Amino acid sequence: MKKAAVGQSAQEELSERLKKWSLKTGDEILGELDSREEGLTPVEADERLTKYGRNVIESGQQRGFWKILASVLINPFNLVLLVVLAVTFLTDVVFSAEKSYSASILILSTITISTIVGYSQEAKSNNAAAKLRKMIENKVDVIRNGLPESILLENVVPGDIVKLSSGDMLPGDVRFLAVKDLFVDQATLTGESAPVEKLSVNEKTDYLTDLADIGFMGTNITSGSATAVVLTTGAETYFGGMAKSLSTDNETSDFENGIAGISKLLIRFMLVMVPVIFFANLMTKSNVVDAVLFSITVSIGLIPEMLPVIMTTTLARGAVEMSKKKTIVKRLSSIQTFGQMDILCTDKTGTLTQDEIVLEKYLNVDGEEDMGVLKQAFVNSFFQSGLKNTIDNAVIGRVDKEGLAEYKNDYREVDEIPFDFARRRMSVVVEKPSEPQSGRILVTKGAAEEVLSCCSYAMHGGSRVPMTDEEKKQALGVYDRFSDQGLRMLAVAEKWNVPGSGDFDVKDECDMTLIGFIGFLDPPKESAKGALDALHAHGIRTVVLTGDAPGVARYVCEKMDIDTRRVLSGAEVESMSDDELQKAVEDCSLFAKLNPYQKKRVVSMLQKNGHTVGYMGDGINDAPPLKQANVGISVDSAVDIAKEVADIILLDKDLSVLDEGVTGGRKTYANLSKYIKMATSGNFGNMFSVVLASIFLPFLPLLPEHILVQNLLNDFAQLGMPWDNVDPVYLQKPKKINTSGLRTYMFWFGLASTVEDLLCFLILWFVFRYTTQEKAVWFQTGWFLFGTVSQTFIIHIIRTEKIPFLQDKASRALCISTAIIIGVALLIGFTSLSQFFEMAVMPPAYLLWLLVLLAVYTLIVQILKPLYVKKYGSWI
């Protein structure tokens, strides 16, 4: 699990302080910060810079080269490989008459490659916070000693008075003292695409980002201007707290923990088997040096030396396949984690939705669709002379879609009353040249309350009626009903025969007639529902974590068939204990109005319940949960910080590629699991066979070099495993590496291998009469040949729960790799090549017995398979 760091309690404390500051007057704030409207003096500013430090976001404690190298080099599996390397070097170089460096070089290369890959990933772990620092390398206008001054943002201190205008990034967490038509883009924190209005006063709210008089570092001003006092800077800001959590080291994934667990299991078996085999050989053979080397070599034989190669090849192939589907894998181990994911947490905006505003509803006062309302809204949007915003473009786009664009030819613009943030509406005055008797028409569009305030009439049932309290209540009922469904509602009003021939102004916005409402939303993606259905079919539940309001989120989720029977808000999540939230996350699939740390906490509770959690997001507000999740997923268009934290990057913001990634991850796990189980069970069985042989035979059943060559050949046979086919049924549900399951598997099929080895011993002893020290080389060659061929051939039997070759065929790559190794083994055992490996040439009759042994081995395994599945519920 990649767990983001602490700092959450500090964040909660800061949140409470910001809420308290928001309720105080400007004078109270200035007094508490020991500041004034004229700003700080240069001396005060220098003192505070010394006290609070520079206004930068630190990336946390940086680890040096040697610390990072040690962390990736010293791990259980590498330690095992180092032991393998030492023994191989002793047997092949130090104590061997004919020096052979090939095996030692191979093992050393494996350790080197895995270390280099691990180091490169660890060295990047703190880059996320560095990205945050780059975002605030800027200048800001402050008041110092009563005079305006432009300073580097890093020199801003708490208590500074700052002047802000459109395009400025906020230099810290600030309290607005005076504003003019101020709107701030908080998408980096909330994910909401629409800018929010900021004021110099505030009412109490449960949601930190809803504080009207508080601005946050990392957000920027889209319009208007403001004077503000800086409350916190650098790491003490809300934004800076996220950097602290992102600069910590990644914890190992479940997959990496599983591999480490397997390594530890094998090490424990080694520690047990070394003394057992040593004493067994010491009692029957007098050579102590041979007994030591043989016992260590056999124990090392338990280790699947090619696991790093198979693992890296399998994961790399998965990454290549995913890249063809516009999915970039940053962390190879995340492919397998992707496959075992059983919960996908996702933001709403741009992931489930199109991340664009469209006009969804045009309703009259009765709540019915009315083309007349759309036409008048179009007149307002089309004929305004100012810069058209997303709302205007959505209205014009809908009219084009309805084929009504020619409607504009019926009118001529006369004048307009521009939008301002006090009125929160705008009006145009038009006339119909073809109907001069109609006079001039005033059309107004804007916030419902503000438009209603200038309406004396309402269009009800096709007739204009006075705007009574009852009419107003009904109109607001329509507005509230659709607002609760997630639509952003605006009111539309008109006024015919407007008197006057000169300039028109706000005074003309009176005695108007409310004709209806237009509703906008960020619509669900057409592909999203099919993608979520596919994920559900593969055992993955979708949980939506959004900063949007509950109504908006519920509307989208219902379109996606996501369960909305229970919806929890950020305030409710905040009030819950961990135990309460841990229970709640199991039956709640929609969380709204969440801040980044609440998102992270929900992900954490799901993980505590044993789930493997993926998180998909693209904003700064998504960085903490992306870091916390087992696998973080972002998109190429995301902010740098989100892409830095993520494990997987989608080049298209489309959920449909996720399902392909999941199945790819599960194929990867399946093929790795096949290799691990086959290699360890076969090697484990051979060790028991060696113990028995060491007790009863007057010679060594295999020489140390035979064991190492056999292990390498058997491992090379599985180099085609990454390309193997996987039964579709296996891909339906997520699976995790199970060390205890591996132990059980080793016992069952290791014993089956031991039984076959004992049959081979009996044939070599009683049929071929290899019973003396002089004939030991034929016995050793015979068992080497059977061990190599049987473990290679049995790959086809064990790789599937079904009947091999008939019901389920291996991939072409695996067939080729196994055929080559079987061919090499037969050449070694039946030709003069054997002399290069200190073996003998076996008689042709042994080939027949080899086939008999393989047939018996296949039969035993085929009988055991259904019994194992019935008892333990799964095969691979």
XYZ file of C-alpha atoms in Angstrom, residues 37-386:
350
model
C -3.653 48.349 6.674
C -0.370 50.191 5.899
C 1.378 46.829 5.977
C 4.445 45.669 7.842
C 7.633 47.638 8.141
C 10.775 46.233 6.472
C 12.173 45.383 9.911
C 8.999 43.499 10.901
C 9.014 41.663 7.578
C 12.642 40.562 8.042
C 11.946 39.380 11.597
C 8.962 37.325 10.447
C 10.925 35.888 7.550
C 13.470 34.660 10.096
C 10.718 33.333 12.365
C 8.461 31.618 9.801
C 10.978 30.882 7.061
C 10.668 31.459 3.363
C 7.305 31.015 1.677
C 8.291 27.820 -0.103
C 6.964 24.309 0.026
C 9.672 21.963 1.245
C 9.798 18.480 -0.174
C 10.665 16.841 3.113
C 13.837 15.044 4.120
C 15.879 14.157 1.064
C 17.713 10.838 1.156
C 21.209 10.648 -0.244
C 22.585 8.234 -2.818
C 23.843 5.632 -0.339
C 20.628 5.533 1.702
C 18.498 4.994 -1.377
C 20.914 2.385 -2.730
C 20.911 0.491 0.577
C 17.097 0.508 0.756
C 16.722 -1.108 -2.674
C 19.705 -3.480 -2.430
C 19.077 -4.914 1.034
C 15.842 -6.862 0.759
C 15.012 -10.534 1.367
C 15.047 -11.596 -2.260
C 18.324 -9.886 -3.097
C 19.874 -11.418 0.025
C 18.845 -14.861 -1.208
C 20.343 -14.119 -4.606
C 23.565 -12.935 -2.964
C 23.801 -16.287 -1.150
C 23.131 -18.041 -4.478
C 25.893 -15.944 -6.028
C 28.354 -16.815 -3.263
C 27.691 -20.550 -3.496
C 27.742 -20.522 -7.293
C 31.066 -18.700 -7.254
C 32.483 -21.230 -4.774
C 31.322 -24.285 -6.719
C 31.985 -23.012 -10.244
C 35.149 -20.976 -9.690
C 36.909 -21.420 -6.325
C 36.527 -25.199 -5.873
C 36.194 -26.154 -9.528
C 39.073 -27.347 -11.672
C 37.405 -25.913 -14.793
C 36.518 -22.312 -14.019
C 33.019 -21.295 -15.154
C 31.830 -17.731 -14.620
C 28.599 -17.821 -16.622
C 26.174 -18.651 -13.792
C 27.792 -16.127 -11.441
C 27.607 -13.380 -14.084
C 23.936 -14.158 -14.740
C 22.983 -13.941 -11.068
C 25.069 -10.786 -10.535
C 23.403 -9.179 -13.571
C 19.972 -9.989 -12.130
C 20.837 -8.295 -8.822
C 22.330 -5.295 -10.631
C 19.339 -4.762 -12.921
C 16.782 -5.004 -10.104
C 18.847 -2.585 -8.003
C 19.146 -0.035 -10.810
C 15.395 -0.146 -11.484
C 14.611 0.165 -7.787
C 17.023 3.058 -7.334
C 15.598 5.014 -10.273
C 12.091 4.718 -8.815
C 13.139 5.665 -5.287
C 15.160 8.658 -6.517
C 11.962 10.097 -8.007
C 9.820 9.645 -4.890
C 10.232 13.251 -3.709
C 9.705 14.905 -7.097
C 6.001 15.452 -6.392
C 6.619 18.062 -3.722
C 9.270 19.684 -5.885
C 6.573 20.231 -8.506
C 4.567 22.120 -5.915
C 7.499 24.427 -5.212
C 7.795 25.315 -8.877
C 4.154 26.346 -8.943
C 4.769 29.248 -6.609
C 7.947 30.762 -8.061
C 6.370 34.156 -8.740
C 6.060 37.756 -7.569
C 3.307 39.445 -5.595
C 2.310 43.045 -4.836
C 2.387 43.900 -1.111
C 2.001 47.001 1.026
C 5.091 47.634 3.133
C 5.285 50.756 5.297
C 2.278 52.229 3.477
C 3.877 51.914 0.028
C 3.199 49.354 -2.728
C 6.079 47.006 -3.441
C 6.588 43.974 -5.684
C 8.462 41.154 -3.950
C 9.285 37.526 -4.620
C 6.528 35.248 -3.447
C 8.999 33.352 -1.284
C 9.525 36.513 0.791
C 5.853 36.938 1.726
C 5.248 36.519 5.487
C 2.164 36.187 7.737
C 0.685 39.633 8.335
C 1.633 40.993 4.905
C -1.059 43.069 3.170
C -1.285 41.933 -0.466
C -2.981 43.476 -3.499
C -4.479 40.906 -5.853
C -6.047 41.118 -9.303
C -7.148 38.893 -12.178
C -4.562 36.232 -13.032
C -2.737 36.385 -9.691
C -1.985 33.222 -7.738
C -2.695 33.560 -4.046
C 0.638 33.815 -2.175
C -0.568 31.962 0.926
C -3.760 31.281 2.834
C -5.300 34.760 3.055
C -8.253 36.604 4.587
C -9.906 39.030 2.187
C -10.286 42.498 3.668
C -11.841 44.229 0.636
C -13.037 42.771 -2.674
C -14.481 43.975 -5.939
C -16.293 41.468 -8.151
C -13.834 38.804 -6.994
C -13.991 35.283 -8.383
C -11.396 32.611 -7.592
C -10.666 29.348 -9.394
C -10.449 26.673 -6.666
C -10.464 23.687 -9.024
C -7.018 22.628 -7.778
C -8.512 22.058 -4.325
C -12.149 21.124 -4.997
C -12.257 19.846 -8.562
C -15.174 22.185 -9.331
C -14.729 23.777 -12.737
C -16.732 26.951 -12.039
C -14.960 29.855 -10.252
C -16.404 30.764 -6.840
C -17.248 34.232 -5.639
C -15.230 35.580 -2.707
C -16.366 38.260 -0.265
C -14.892 40.198 2.645
C -17.463 38.725 5.065
C -18.520 35.176 5.746
C -21.151 33.038 7.406
C -20.363 29.849 9.316
C -19.992 26.764 7.114
C -18.888 23.173 7.604
C -16.860 23.178 4.397
C -13.434 24.771 4.459
C -13.354 25.604 0.752
C -16.787 27.274 1.038
C -15.381 30.004 3.306
C -16.249 33.113 1.301
C -13.618 35.381 2.845
C -10.701 32.914 2.860
C -8.404 32.267 -0.104
C -5.991 29.369 -0.415
C -2.444 29.093 -1.711
C -2.380 27.358 -5.080
C -5.668 28.895 -6.267
C -5.825 31.861 -8.617
C -8.030 34.874 -9.291
C -10.084 34.665 -12.495
C -11.702 38.119 -12.269
C -11.992 41.104 -9.968
C -9.556 42.460 -7.408
C -8.957 42.262 -3.677
C -6.923 43.406 -0.718
C -6.046 40.600 1.712
C -3.920 39.851 4.725
C -1.693 36.761 4.657
C -2.567 34.257 7.401
C -0.116 31.410 6.761
C 2.721 30.747 4.355
C 4.749 27.844 2.972
C 4.335 24.476 4.631
C 1.848 25.918 7.124
C -0.730 26.591 4.394
C -3.448 24.145 3.495
C -1.722 23.603 0.163
C 1.666 23.160 1.824
C 0.285 20.458 4.078
C -0.358 18.358 1.000
C 3.284 18.707 -0.024
C 4.354 17.272 3.335
C 2.205 14.225 2.781
C 3.505 13.743 -0.758
C 7.214 13.955 0.067
C 7.228 10.756 2.110
C 8.432 7.429 0.803
C 6.102 5.017 -0.934
C 5.286 1.937 1.047
C 5.727 -1.300 -0.831
C 2.737 -2.592 -2.735
C 0.854 -5.775 -1.836
C 2.551 -7.404 -4.791
C 6.021 -6.424 -3.543
C 5.077 -7.552 -0.032
C 3.933 -10.851 -1.504
C 7.228 -11.395 -3.298
C 9.104 -10.483 -0.097
C 6.926 -12.945 1.830
C 7.750 -15.695 -0.660
C 11.465 -14.916 -0.320
C 11.241 -15.143 3.480
C 9.369 -18.433 3.226
C 12.055 -19.874 0.977
C 14.812 -18.609 3.274
C 13.176 -20.378 6.246
C 13.040 -23.622 4.265
C 16.691 -23.149 3.333
C 17.725 -22.682 6.948
C 15.960 -25.914 7.864
C 17.128 -27.978 4.894
C 20.838 -27.072 4.946
C 21.608 -28.844 8.255
C 19.264 -31.744 7.431
C 20.935 -32.486 4.090
C 24.401 -31.849 5.529
C 24.020 -34.392 8.336
C 22.311 -36.897 6.021
C 25.316 -36.778 3.678
C 27.863 -36.643 6.485
C 26.491 -39.870 7.953
C 26.633 -41.737 4.657
C 29.607 -40.019 2.973
C 32.775 -39.074 4.832
C 33.843 -36.005 2.821
C 32.895 -32.963 4.932
C 33.669 -30.351 2.235
C 31.532 -32.187 -0.324
C 28.715 -32.517 2.218
C 28.777 -28.792 3.017
C 28.857 -27.664 -0.613
C 26.197 -30.159 -1.644
C 23.802 -29.296 1.189
C 24.085 -25.545 0.517
C 23.727 -26.047 -3.245
C 20.643 -28.241 -2.872
C 19.072 -25.759 -0.500
C 19.804 -22.961 -2.946
C 18.059 -25.148 -5.497
C 14.807 -24.292 -3.764
C 15.146 -20.710 -4.964
C 13.597 -19.812 -8.348
C 16.655 -17.888 -9.541
C 14.894 -16.569 -12.620
C 12.040 -15.005 -10.660
C 13.366 -11.431 -11.084
C 13.823 -12.014 -14.813
C 10.409 -13.652 -15.247
C 8.807 -10.997 -13.053
C 10.443 -8.080 -14.880
C 9.727 -9.595 -18.291
C 6.098 -10.263 -17.424
C 5.551 -6.791 -16.007
C 7.445 -5.128 -18.857
C 5.386 -7.002 -21.423
C 2.243 -5.902 -19.594
C 3.475 -2.308 -19.703
C 4.140 -2.541 -23.450
C 0.694 -4.009 -24.107
C -0.945 -1.287 -22.015
C 1.036 1.424 -23.817
C -0.544 0.251 -27.070
C -3.877 1.085 -25.458
C -2.740 4.614 -24.523
C -1.879 3.695 -20.937
C 1.574 4.508 -19.575
C 2.877 2.512 -16.600
C 5.289 4.432 -14.347
C 5.729 1.779 -11.675
C 5.923 -1.780 -13.025
C 4.628 -3.459 -9.870
C 1.448 -1.373 -10.148
C 0.370 -3.514 -13.123
C -0.216 -6.460 -10.813
C -1.812 -4.208 -8.186
C -4.076 -2.892 -10.928
C -5.194 -6.462 -11.495
C -5.984 -7.170 -7.851
C -7.913 -3.878 -7.434
C -11.450 -4.499 -6.181
C -12.503 -0.867 -5.557
C -12.001 2.094 -7.885
C -12.359 5.499 -6.256
C -12.723 8.296 -8.746
C -13.359 11.990 -8.938
C -16.422 13.041 -10.930
C -15.419 16.002 -13.067
C -13.804 14.983 -16.340
C -13.711 11.318 -15.365
C -17.372 10.399 -15.267
C -18.344 13.654 -16.974
C -17.234 15.461 -20.137
C -15.681 18.385 -18.228
C -17.694 20.884 -20.244
C -20.884 22.820 -19.634
C -23.939 21.982 -21.762
C -27.502 23.285 -21.685
C -29.588 20.358 -20.495
C -33.004 21.895 -19.645
C -35.089 24.850 -20.814
C -38.221 25.023 -18.699
C -41.174 27.343 -18.282
C -42.441 28.384 -14.862
C -44.585 25.232 -14.763
C -41.472 23.052 -15.070
C -42.226 21.948 -18.645
C -39.811 22.087 -21.540
C -40.536 25.238 -23.545
C -38.768 26.181 -26.769
C -39.723 29.806 -26.182
C -37.491 29.923 -23.095
C -34.567 28.523 -25.121
C -35.108 31.100 -27.872
C -35.088 34.049 -25.480
C -32.036 32.707 -23.656
C -30.364 32.489 -27.068
C -31.257 36.122 -27.845
C -29.599 37.174 -24.578
C -26.443 35.117 -25.151
C -26.000 35.794 -28.865
C -26.543 39.562 -28.911
C -24.408 40.476 -25.922
C -21.263 42.214 -27.142
C -18.927 41.172 -24.342
